[in-house]
């Protein structure tokens, strides 16, 4: 039985990934700063939890022997930690970046441009570190992730609708989106683990359906058995609301540029992933 370490295992992708790995015959070592989440009891098979902080080298001392690492935590902290994982025998890496590398690269907000640059630098650093440690790597760049109620996209829209009964919209909400389910990302991890066609490559992983921002929100209304209700909000008022929301730590990076992207297309083809490992994501099902 081969062993795979999953860092950031308490994330929404982790919640879908751990059962898939166990069912595929892997022994799973799940790393999390917080320890075992409540949902882990549903993970049958060889799954054990280890409290560890990837950004703290001391917590990675004495890692168990493993064949691979699936990194679901922030990519920026990975390259410095790869030596510790290599010492435990890891020779296969699957990690997650983000399509924000592209969508925020030309943002009018300096902090977003800097974020996109950090993603690019992190991808480059990971690839270089894997070269030094003889690891084959695969980097995924998902689009708008949903599926477990743990995201800041669909779950936030759902909460706004639940509290207010309507959704604030900037303009027509015409920008195209491709929401991707966390379980489809988990399936992609299992599909590429032993697939040489995916070694040392990066992939855009978008959802199986392209729809406008407004249509995406309408479908979330429908999932709540509510009639869609929208309120058009001026840019200045939207910016003020987002600045208030940014006082909540989880949303501190929210800004008016995010609202303006409601009318921008954020579409990324996943043809390469379909060709190399049969990626077939589902349609949007909130």
Short mmCIF file of C-alpha atoms in Angstrom, two decimals:
data_model
loop_
_atom_site.label_atom_id
_atom_site.label_comp_id
_atom_site.label_asym_id
_atom_site.label_seq_id
_atom_site.Cartn_x
_atom_site.Cartn_y
_atom_site.Cartn_z
CA UNK A 1 0.00 0.00 0.00
CA UNK A 2 1.44 3.34 -1.05
CA UNK A 3 1.30 6.38 1.20
CA UNK A 4 0.35 9.92 0.21
CA UNK A 5 0.56 12.99 2.42
CA UNK A 6 -2.18 15.58 2.01
CA UNK A 7 -1.34 19.05 3.34
CA UNK A 8 -4.20 21.45 3.96
CA UNK A 9 -6.34 18.34 4.33
CA UNK A 10 -9.16 20.09 6.25
CA UNK A 11 -9.97 22.25 3.20
CA UNK A 12 -13.00 21.72 0.97
CA UNK A 13 -10.95 19.85 -1.62
CA UNK A 14 -9.49 17.74 1.17
CA UNK A 15 -12.95 16.78 2.33
CA UNK A 16 -13.60 15.26 -1.09
CA UNK A 17 -10.09 13.98 -1.71
CA UNK A 18 -9.41 11.87 1.39
CA UNK A 19 -12.22 9.36 0.74
CA UNK A 20 -11.23 9.12 -2.92
CA UNK A 21 -7.62 8.35 -2.04
CA UNK A 22 -8.63 5.76 0.54
CA UNK A 23 -10.98 4.09 -1.96
CA UNK A 24 -8.15 4.07 -4.53
CA UNK A 25 -6.02 2.04 -2.12
CA UNK A 26 -3.72 4.72 -0.71
CA UNK A 27 -2.72 5.07 2.90
CA UNK A 28 -3.36 8.74 3.65
CA UNK A 29 -1.51 10.98 6.10
CA UNK A 30 -3.65 14.11 6.47
CA UNK A 31 -1.82 17.22 7.67
CA UNK A 32 -3.67 20.13 9.25
CA UNK A 33 -2.78 22.95 11.62
CA UNK A 34 -6.11 22.44 13.38
CA UNK A 35 -6.09 18.66 13.67
CA UNK A 36 -9.01 16.42 12.74
CA UNK A 37 -12.13 18.21 11.46
CA UNK A 38 -15.58 17.00 12.46
CA UNK A 39 -16.29 15.53 9.03
CA UNK A 40 -13.27 13.18 9.07
CA UNK A 41 -15.31 10.43 10.74
CA UNK A 42 -16.87 9.77 7.34
CA UNK A 43 -13.48 8.89 5.81
CA UNK A 44 -13.27 5.13 5.67
CA UNK A 45 -10.01 3.33 4.98
CA UNK A 46 -6.42 4.15 5.80
CA UNK A 47 -6.61 7.82 6.81
CA UNK A 48 -4.71 9.20 9.79
CA UNK A 49 -4.31 12.81 10.91
CA UNK A 50 -1.16 14.64 11.91
CA UNK A 51 -1.15 18.17 13.31
CA UNK A 52 1.49 20.14 11.39
CA UNK A 53 2.11 23.63 10.02
CA UNK A 54 3.78 23.58 6.60
CA UNK A 55 5.14 27.07 7.14
CA UNK A 56 6.95 25.92 10.32
CA UNK A 57 9.93 23.63 9.49
CA UNK A 58 10.00 22.34 13.07
CA UNK A 59 6.56 20.78 12.70
CA UNK A 60 7.76 18.81 9.66
CA UNK A 61 10.54 17.02 11.51
CA UNK A 62 10.11 13.26 11.46
CA UNK A 63 7.43 13.06 8.80
CA UNK A 64 6.31 9.50 8.07
CA UNK A 65 7.64 7.83 4.93
CA UNK A 66 5.49 8.62 1.90
CA UNK A 67 5.46 8.22 -1.86
CA UNK A 68 3.63 11.42 -2.75
CA UNK A 69 2.36 14.78 -1.53
CA UNK A 70 -0.88 16.50 -2.52
CA UNK A 71 -0.61 20.10 -1.38
CA UNK A 72 -3.94 21.89 -0.84
CA UNK A 73 -2.54 24.67 1.36
CA UNK A 74 -1.27 28.00 -0.07
CA UNK A 75 1.29 27.42 -2.80
CA UNK A 76 3.64 30.18 -1.58
CA UNK A 77 4.69 28.18 1.49
CA UNK A 78 5.46 24.96 -0.37
CA UNK A 79 8.89 25.35 -2.00
CA UNK A 80 10.72 25.88 1.32
CA UNK A 81 9.07 22.77 2.78
CA UNK A 82 9.82 20.38 -0.07
CA UNK A 83 13.20 19.35 1.34
CA UNK A 84 11.46 17.89 4.41
CA UNK A 85 9.00 15.97 2.24
CA UNK A 86 11.78 14.75 -0.04
CA UNK A 87 13.61 13.44 3.04
CA UNK A 88 10.53 11.32 3.84
CA UNK A 89 10.68 9.73 0.39
CA UNK A 90 8.20 11.87 -1.55
CA UNK A 91 8.88 11.78 -5.29
CA UNK A 92 5.47 12.88 -6.60
CA UNK A 93 3.81 16.25 -6.01
CA UNK A 94 0.38 17.57 -6.92
CA UNK A 95 -0.27 21.17 -5.87
CA UNK A 96 -2.86 23.89 -6.37
CA UNK A 97 -2.35 27.38 -7.67
CA UNK A 98 -5.25 29.48 -9.00
CA UNK A 99 -6.64 30.98 -12.18
CA UNK A 100 -6.30 34.30 -10.30
CA UNK A 101 -2.77 34.24 -11.66
CA UNK A 102 -4.38 35.37 -14.92
CA UNK A 103 -7.55 37.20 -13.85
CA UNK A 104 -5.78 39.51 -11.38
CA UNK A 105 -2.59 40.13 -13.35
CA UNK A 106 -3.99 43.32 -14.93
CA UNK A 107 -6.20 44.38 -12.01
CA UNK A 108 -6.48 48.11 -11.21
CA UNK A 109 -5.83 47.15 -7.57
CA UNK A 110 -2.12 46.93 -6.78
CA UNK A 111 -2.63 44.28 -4.10
CA UNK A 112 -4.33 42.00 -6.61
CA UNK A 113 -1.56 42.44 -9.17
CA UNK A 114 0.96 41.61 -6.44
CA UNK A 115 -1.05 38.50 -5.55
CA UNK A 116 -0.97 37.31 -9.15
CA UNK A 117 2.78 37.91 -9.27
CA UNK A 118 3.26 35.91 -6.07
CA UNK A 119 1.33 33.00 -7.59
CA UNK A 120 3.62 33.01 -10.61
CA UNK A 121 6.71 33.20 -8.40
CA UNK A 122 5.41 30.36 -6.23
CA UNK A 123 4.78 28.13 -9.25
CA UNK A 124 8.30 28.80 -10.53
CA UNK A 125 9.82 28.14 -7.11
CA UNK A 126 7.95 24.84 -6.72
CA UNK A 127 9.01 23.61 -10.16
CA UNK A 128 12.64 24.52 -9.42
CA UNK A 129 12.58 22.83 -6.00
CA UNK A 130 11.06 19.69 -7.50
CA UNK A 131 13.93 19.62 -9.98
CA UNK A 132 16.43 19.73 -7.12
CA UNK A 133 14.67 16.93 -5.23
CA UNK A 134 13.89 14.63 -8.19
CA UNK A 135 10.12 15.03 -7.81
CA UNK A 136 7.61 14.92 -10.64
CA UNK A 137 5.12 17.77 -10.18
CA UNK A 138 1.68 18.73 -11.44
CA UNK A 139 0.14 22.13 -10.69
CA UNK A 140 -3.60 22.75 -11.00
CA UNK A 141 -5.16 26.20 -11.48
CA UNK A 142 -8.87 25.86 -10.66
CA UNK A 143 -11.46 28.53 -11.32
CA UNK A 144 -14.31 29.40 -8.95
CA UNK A 145 -14.48 26.45 -6.51
CA UNK A 146 -17.66 25.34 -4.73
CA UNK A 147 -19.22 22.21 -3.32
CA UNK A 148 -18.83 21.96 0.46
CA UNK A 149 -20.15 25.28 1.71
CA UNK A 150 -16.59 26.19 2.70
CA UNK A 151 -15.76 28.56 -0.16
CA UNK A 152 -15.87 32.35 -0.44
CA UNK A 153 -17.77 32.31 -3.72
CA UNK A 154 -20.97 30.29 -4.02
CA UNK A 155 -21.28 29.89 -0.24
CA UNK A 156 -21.01 33.65 0.28
CA UNK A 157 -23.61 34.35 -2.41
CA UNK A 158 -25.90 31.82 -0.74
CA UNK A 159 -25.46 33.51 2.65
CA UNK A 160 -26.20 36.96 1.20
CA UNK A 161 -29.39 35.66 -0.41
CA UNK A 162 -30.43 33.86 2.77
CA UNK A 163 -29.98 37.00 4.91
CA UNK A 164 -31.31 39.67 2.54
CA UNK A 165 -33.63 37.83 0.18
CA UNK A 166 -31.94 39.49 -2.79
CA UNK A 167 -28.53 39.76 -4.40
CA UNK A 168 -26.74 43.05 -5.17
CA UNK A 169 -25.60 43.23 -8.76
CA UNK A 170 -23.18 45.60 -10.44
CA UNK A 171 -24.29 46.21 -14.01
CA UNK A 172 -25.82 43.31 -15.92
CA UNK A 173 -23.65 40.61 -14.33
CA UNK A 174 -22.76 39.49 -17.84
CA UNK A 175 -19.27 38.15 -17.15
CA UNK A 176 -18.90 34.45 -17.93
CA UNK A 177 -17.97 31.95 -15.22
CA UNK A 178 -17.11 28.24 -15.01
CA UNK A 179 -17.66 27.13 -11.38
CA UNK A 180 -15.82 23.91 -10.57
CA UNK A 181 -16.94 21.39 -7.95
CA UNK A 182 -14.37 20.45 -5.29
CA UNK A 183 -15.01 16.77 -5.94
CA UNK A 184 -14.02 17.15 -9.60
CA UNK A 185 -10.71 18.63 -8.41
CA UNK A 186 -10.28 15.72 -6.01
CA UNK A 187 -10.90 13.26 -8.84
CA UNK A 188 -8.27 15.06 -10.93
CA UNK A 189 -5.68 14.52 -8.18
CA UNK A 190 -6.25 10.77 -8.19
CA UNK A 191 -6.28 10.66 -12.00
CA UNK A 192 -2.86 12.30 -12.43
CA UNK A 193 -0.98 10.66 -9.56
CA UNK A 194 0.42 7.78 -11.64
CA UNK A 195 -0.08 9.34 -15.07
CA UNK A 196 3.24 10.26 -16.78
CA UNK A 197 1.33 12.40 -19.31
CA UNK A 198 0.67 14.86 -16.47
CA UNK A 199 4.20 14.91 -15.02
CA UNK A 200 5.91 18.32 -14.80
CA UNK A 201 2.93 20.19 -16.25
CA UNK A 202 0.34 22.72 -15.13
CA UNK A 203 -3.35 22.70 -16.01
CA UNK A 204 -6.35 25.02 -15.88
CA UNK A 205 -9.24 23.18 -14.22
CA UNK A 206 -12.54 24.89 -14.91
CA UNK A 207 -16.08 23.61 -14.45
CA UNK A 208 -18.14 21.76 -17.01
CA UNK A 209 -20.49 24.65 -17.78
CA UNK A 210 -19.99 28.25 -18.87
CA UNK A 211 -22.67 30.68 -17.69
CA UNK A 212 -23.01 34.37 -16.90
CA UNK A 213 -22.49 35.67 -13.38
CA UNK A 214 -26.18 36.56 -13.20
CA UNK A 215 -27.23 33.10 -14.40
CA UNK A 216 -24.91 31.54 -11.82
CA UNK A 217 -26.62 33.54 -9.05
CA UNK A 218 -30.07 32.68 -10.43
CA UNK A 219 -29.21 29.01 -10.13
CA UNK A 220 -28.18 29.54 -6.51
CA UNK A 221 -31.57 31.19 -5.88
CA UNK A 222 -33.22 28.14 -7.45
CA UNK A 223 -31.24 25.78 -5.19
CA UNK A 224 -32.77 27.67 -2.24
CA UNK A 225 -36.26 27.40 -3.81
CA UNK A 226 -36.44 31.18 -4.11
CA UNK A 227 -37.41 33.46 -6.95
CA UNK A 228 -34.37 35.46 -8.15
CA UNK A 229 -34.35 39.04 -6.89
CA UNK A 230 -31.59 41.44 -7.86
CA UNK A 231 -30.86 44.99 -6.76
CA UNK A 232 -28.63 47.11 -9.00
CA UNK A 233 -25.98 48.82 -6.85
CA UNK A 234 -23.87 51.83 -7.95
CA UNK A 235 -20.11 51.26 -7.98
CA UNK A 236 -19.48 53.73 -5.13
CA UNK A 237 -22.03 52.03 -2.84
CA UNK A 238 -20.72 48.59 -3.77
CA UNK A 239 -17.19 49.72 -2.88
CA UNK A 240 -18.34 51.01 0.51
CA UNK A 241 -20.14 47.72 1.27
CA UNK A 242 -17.06 45.69 0.37
CA UNK A 243 -14.86 47.88 2.55
CA UNK A 244 -17.16 47.09 5.47
CA UNK A 245 -17.08 43.38 4.63
CA UNK A 246 -13.27 43.55 4.57
CA UNK A 247 -13.31 44.14 8.35
CA UNK A 248 -14.15 40.43 8.64
CA UNK A 249 -10.72 38.70 8.53
CA UNK A 250 -11.86 36.05 6.05
CA UNK A 251 -12.86 38.76 3.56
CA UNK A 252 -10.12 41.33 4.22
CA UNK A 253 -8.93 41.21 0.61
CA UNK A 254 -12.34 42.08 -0.85
CA UNK A 255 -12.38 45.24 -3.01
CA UNK A 256 -14.43 46.96 -5.68
CA UNK A 257 -12.42 45.34 -8.49
CA UNK A 258 -13.98 42.03 -7.47
CA UNK A 259 -17.45 43.49 -8.02
CA UNK A 260 -16.43 44.97 -11.37
CA UNK A 261 -15.39 41.50 -12.52
CA UNK A 262 -19.07 40.53 -12.42
CA UNK A 263 -19.10 41.87 -15.97
CA UNK A 264 -15.77 40.41 -17.11
CA UNK A 265 -15.33 36.97 -18.67
CA UNK A 266 -13.20 34.64 -16.55
CA UNK A 267 -13.15 31.61 -18.83
CA UNK A 268 -10.34 29.05 -19.03
CA UNK A 269 -10.33 26.02 -21.31
CA UNK A 270 -9.53 22.67 -19.69
CA UNK A 271 -8.90 20.84 -22.98
CA UNK A 272 -5.34 19.86 -22.00
CA UNK A 273 -6.61 18.20 -18.83
CA UNK A 274 -9.27 16.30 -20.76
CA UNK A 275 -6.67 15.11 -23.27
CA UNK A 276 -4.02 14.05 -20.72
CA UNK A 277 -6.08 12.48 -17.94
CA UNK A 278 -9.72 12.40 -18.99
CA UNK A 279 -10.91 15.39 -16.96
CA UNK A 280 -14.71 15.67 -17.31
CA UNK A 281 -16.11 18.16 -14.76
CA UNK A 282 -19.81 18.35 -13.98
CA UNK A 283 -22.19 21.18 -14.81
CA UNK A 284 -22.86 23.79 -12.15
CA UNK A 285 -24.95 22.21 -9.39
CA UNK A 286 -25.05 24.53 -6.32
#
